[in-house]
Coordinates of C-alpha atoms in Angstrom, one line a residue:
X1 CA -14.3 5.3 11.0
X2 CA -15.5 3.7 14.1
X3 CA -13.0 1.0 14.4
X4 CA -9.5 0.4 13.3
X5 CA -9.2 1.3 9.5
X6 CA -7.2 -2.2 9.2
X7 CA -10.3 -4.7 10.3
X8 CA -12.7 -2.8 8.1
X9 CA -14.3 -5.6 6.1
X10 CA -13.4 -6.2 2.6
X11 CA -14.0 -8.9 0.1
X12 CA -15.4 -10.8 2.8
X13 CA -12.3 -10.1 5.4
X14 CA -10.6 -7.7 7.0
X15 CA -8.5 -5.0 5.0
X16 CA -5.4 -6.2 6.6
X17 CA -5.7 -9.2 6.0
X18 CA -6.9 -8.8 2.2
X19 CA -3.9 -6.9 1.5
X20 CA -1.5 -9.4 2.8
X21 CA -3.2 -12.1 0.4
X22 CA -2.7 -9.8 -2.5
X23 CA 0.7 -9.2 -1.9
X24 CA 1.4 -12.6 -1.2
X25 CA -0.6 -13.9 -4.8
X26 CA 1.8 -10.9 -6.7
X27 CA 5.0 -12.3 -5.0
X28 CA 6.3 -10.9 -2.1
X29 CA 8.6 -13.0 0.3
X30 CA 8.2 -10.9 3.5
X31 CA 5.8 -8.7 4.4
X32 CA 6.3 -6.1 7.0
X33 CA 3.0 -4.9 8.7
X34 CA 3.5 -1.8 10.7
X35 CA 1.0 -1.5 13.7
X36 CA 0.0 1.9 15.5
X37 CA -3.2 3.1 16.8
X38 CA -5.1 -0.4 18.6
X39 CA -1.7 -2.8 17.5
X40 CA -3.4 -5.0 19.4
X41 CA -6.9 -5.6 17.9
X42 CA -4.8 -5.3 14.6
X43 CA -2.5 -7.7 15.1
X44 CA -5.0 -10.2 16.3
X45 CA -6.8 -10.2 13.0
X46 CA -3.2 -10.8 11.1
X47 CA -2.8 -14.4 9.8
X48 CA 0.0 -16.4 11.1
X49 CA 2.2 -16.9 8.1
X50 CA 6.1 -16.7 8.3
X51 CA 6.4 -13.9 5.3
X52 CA 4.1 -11.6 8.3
X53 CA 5.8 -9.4 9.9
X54 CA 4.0 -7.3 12.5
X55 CA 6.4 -4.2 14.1
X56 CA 4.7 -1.7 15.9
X57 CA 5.3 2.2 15.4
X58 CA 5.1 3.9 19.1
X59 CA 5.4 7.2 17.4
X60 CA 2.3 6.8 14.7
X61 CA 0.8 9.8 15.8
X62 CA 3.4 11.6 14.2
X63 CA 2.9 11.0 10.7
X64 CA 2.6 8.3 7.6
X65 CA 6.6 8.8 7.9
X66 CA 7.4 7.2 11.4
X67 CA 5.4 4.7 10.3
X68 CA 7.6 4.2 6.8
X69 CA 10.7 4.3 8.7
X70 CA 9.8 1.6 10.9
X71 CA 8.7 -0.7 8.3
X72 CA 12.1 0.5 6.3
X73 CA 14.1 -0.6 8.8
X74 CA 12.4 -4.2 9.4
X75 CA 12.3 -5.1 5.6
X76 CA 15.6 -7.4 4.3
X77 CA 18.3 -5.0 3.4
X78 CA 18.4 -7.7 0.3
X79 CA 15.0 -6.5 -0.7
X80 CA 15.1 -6.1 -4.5
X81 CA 11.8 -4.0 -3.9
X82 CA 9.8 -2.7 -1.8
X83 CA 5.9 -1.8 -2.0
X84 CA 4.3 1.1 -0.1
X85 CA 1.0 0.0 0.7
X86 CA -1.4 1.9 3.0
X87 CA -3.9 -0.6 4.8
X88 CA -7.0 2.0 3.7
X89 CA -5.5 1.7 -0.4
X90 CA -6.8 -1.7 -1.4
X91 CA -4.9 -3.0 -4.6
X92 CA -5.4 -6.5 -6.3
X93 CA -2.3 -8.8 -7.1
X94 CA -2.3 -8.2 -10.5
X95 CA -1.6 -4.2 -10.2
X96 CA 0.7 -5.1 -7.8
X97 CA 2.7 -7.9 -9.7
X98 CA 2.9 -5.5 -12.0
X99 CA 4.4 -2.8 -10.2
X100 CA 7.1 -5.1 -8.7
X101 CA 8.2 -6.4 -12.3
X102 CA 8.5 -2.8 -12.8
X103 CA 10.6 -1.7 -10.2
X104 CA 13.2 -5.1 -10.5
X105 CA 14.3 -4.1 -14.1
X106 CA 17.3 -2.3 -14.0
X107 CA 17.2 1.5 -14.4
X108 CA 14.1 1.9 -12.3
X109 CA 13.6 3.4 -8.8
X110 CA 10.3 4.0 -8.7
X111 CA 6.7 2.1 -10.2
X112 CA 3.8 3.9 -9.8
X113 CA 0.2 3.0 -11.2
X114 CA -1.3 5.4 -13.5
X115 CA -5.0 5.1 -14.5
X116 CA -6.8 8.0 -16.4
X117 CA -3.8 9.7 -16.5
X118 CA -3.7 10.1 -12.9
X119 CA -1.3 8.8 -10.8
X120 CA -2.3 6.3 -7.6
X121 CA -1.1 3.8 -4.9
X122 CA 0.5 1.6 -4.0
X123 CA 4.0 2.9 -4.8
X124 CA 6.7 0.3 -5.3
X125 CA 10.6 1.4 -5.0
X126 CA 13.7 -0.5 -5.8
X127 CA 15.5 -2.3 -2.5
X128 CA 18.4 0.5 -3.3
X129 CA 16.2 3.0 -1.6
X130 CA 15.5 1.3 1.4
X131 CA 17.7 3.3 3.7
X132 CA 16.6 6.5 1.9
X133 CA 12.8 5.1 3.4
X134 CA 14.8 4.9 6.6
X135 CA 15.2 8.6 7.3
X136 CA 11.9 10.1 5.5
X137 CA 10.8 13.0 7.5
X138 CA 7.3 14.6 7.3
X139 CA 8.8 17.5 7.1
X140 CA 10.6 17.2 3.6
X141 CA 7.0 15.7 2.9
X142 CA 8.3 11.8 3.5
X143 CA 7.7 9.1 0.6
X144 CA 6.5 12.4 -2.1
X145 CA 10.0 13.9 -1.6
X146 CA 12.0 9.9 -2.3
X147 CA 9.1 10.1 -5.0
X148 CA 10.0 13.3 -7.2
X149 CA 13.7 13.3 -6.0
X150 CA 13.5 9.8 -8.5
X151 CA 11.2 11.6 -11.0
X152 CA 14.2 10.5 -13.9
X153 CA 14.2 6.8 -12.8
X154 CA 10.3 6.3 -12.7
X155 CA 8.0 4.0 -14.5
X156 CA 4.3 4.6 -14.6
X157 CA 2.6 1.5 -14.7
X158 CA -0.7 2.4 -16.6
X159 CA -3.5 -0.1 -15.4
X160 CA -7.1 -0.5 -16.4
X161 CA -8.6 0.2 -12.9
X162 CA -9.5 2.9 -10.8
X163 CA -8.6 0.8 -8.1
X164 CA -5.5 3.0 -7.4
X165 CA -7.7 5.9 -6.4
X166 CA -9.5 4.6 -3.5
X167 CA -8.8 6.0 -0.6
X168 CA -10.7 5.0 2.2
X169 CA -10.5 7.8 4.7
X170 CA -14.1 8.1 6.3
X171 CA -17.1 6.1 5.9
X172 CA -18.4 7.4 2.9
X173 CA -15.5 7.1 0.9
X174 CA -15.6 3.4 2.3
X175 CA -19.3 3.0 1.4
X176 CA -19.1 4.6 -2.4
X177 CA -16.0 1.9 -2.6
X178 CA -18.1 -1.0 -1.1
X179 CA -20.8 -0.4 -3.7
X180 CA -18.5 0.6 -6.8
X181 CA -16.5 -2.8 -6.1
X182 CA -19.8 -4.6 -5.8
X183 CA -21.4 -3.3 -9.4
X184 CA -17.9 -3.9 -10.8
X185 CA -18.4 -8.1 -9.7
X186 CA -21.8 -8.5 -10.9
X187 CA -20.6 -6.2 -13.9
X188 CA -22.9 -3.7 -13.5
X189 CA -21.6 0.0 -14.1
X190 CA -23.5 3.8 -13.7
X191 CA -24.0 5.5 -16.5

């Protein structure tokens, strides 16, 4: 991309920072930013708010996993849930309100968003699985395997956005998602 994924700009400031204000406006008490590649630059952008919690991830290279373990194991074990969020996955508070009321009621383990009848991010998990989050492994294919190992205990959380499709890996992807949320403000839509 350039620069780090994280300071990317978006609604007017950096990802990072973006998502922590979303998941602070849907609720969530502590927030548990794992740093890797450029921690530094990163961290500098994040705002300095007691629910922030910046660890950093020496072993990012290694996959999405090292990074979930880290953040697993720096969350409150009294968590009653816990959202997966990936820094390049922007989500507004109201998907992710949603997804936390979701996961708190009883019976749940997993909330994921559904839109189109396709599945998306983030995914939110009961506090229960916490210390299963603590021992993903990229080899047993990390958060998919605590995923479909939970497939009975699921909610899908349909929403009325494609918002929980962007993915944000390489500059185009970032520039058709710039545009498509601009249209979507001034409420103008392709045919």
């Amino acid at each position: 991309m350039g620069a780090p994924k994280a300071l990317l700009a978006w609604e007017g400031t950096p990802l990072v920072e973006y998502a922590i204000r979303e998941l602070l406006a849907a609720g969530a008490s502590d927030i548990v930013v794992v740093l890797g590649a450029q921690n530094e630059q990163v961290r500098a952008a994040l705002p300095t708010l007691d629910a922030v919690i910046p660890v950093v991830n020496p072993r990012y290279a290694e996959g999405r996993s090292s990074s979930i373990r880290v953040g697993a194991n720096a969350v409150p074990q009294d968590s009653t849930a816990v959202m997966i969020q990936s820094v390049d996955q922007p989500c507004p508070a109201d998907i992710i309100a949603a997804l936390y009321e979701a996961a708190e009621d009883d019976g749940v383990d997993v909330a994921l968003p559904l839109h189109n009848e396709r599945p998306g991010h983030p995914v939110c998990l009961a506090g229960r699985l916490l210390s299963a989050l603590a021992t993903v492994q990229e080899e047993t294919q990390g958060l998919r395997a605590i995923v479909r190992g939970h497939a009975a205990t699921t909610r899908v959380v349909r929403v009325n956005s494609d918002v929980v499709h962007l993915n944000l890996n390489d500059p185009a992807a970032y520039e058709a998602a710039q545009a498509a949320y601009q249209r979507a403000q001034s409420g103008m839509a392709p045919r």
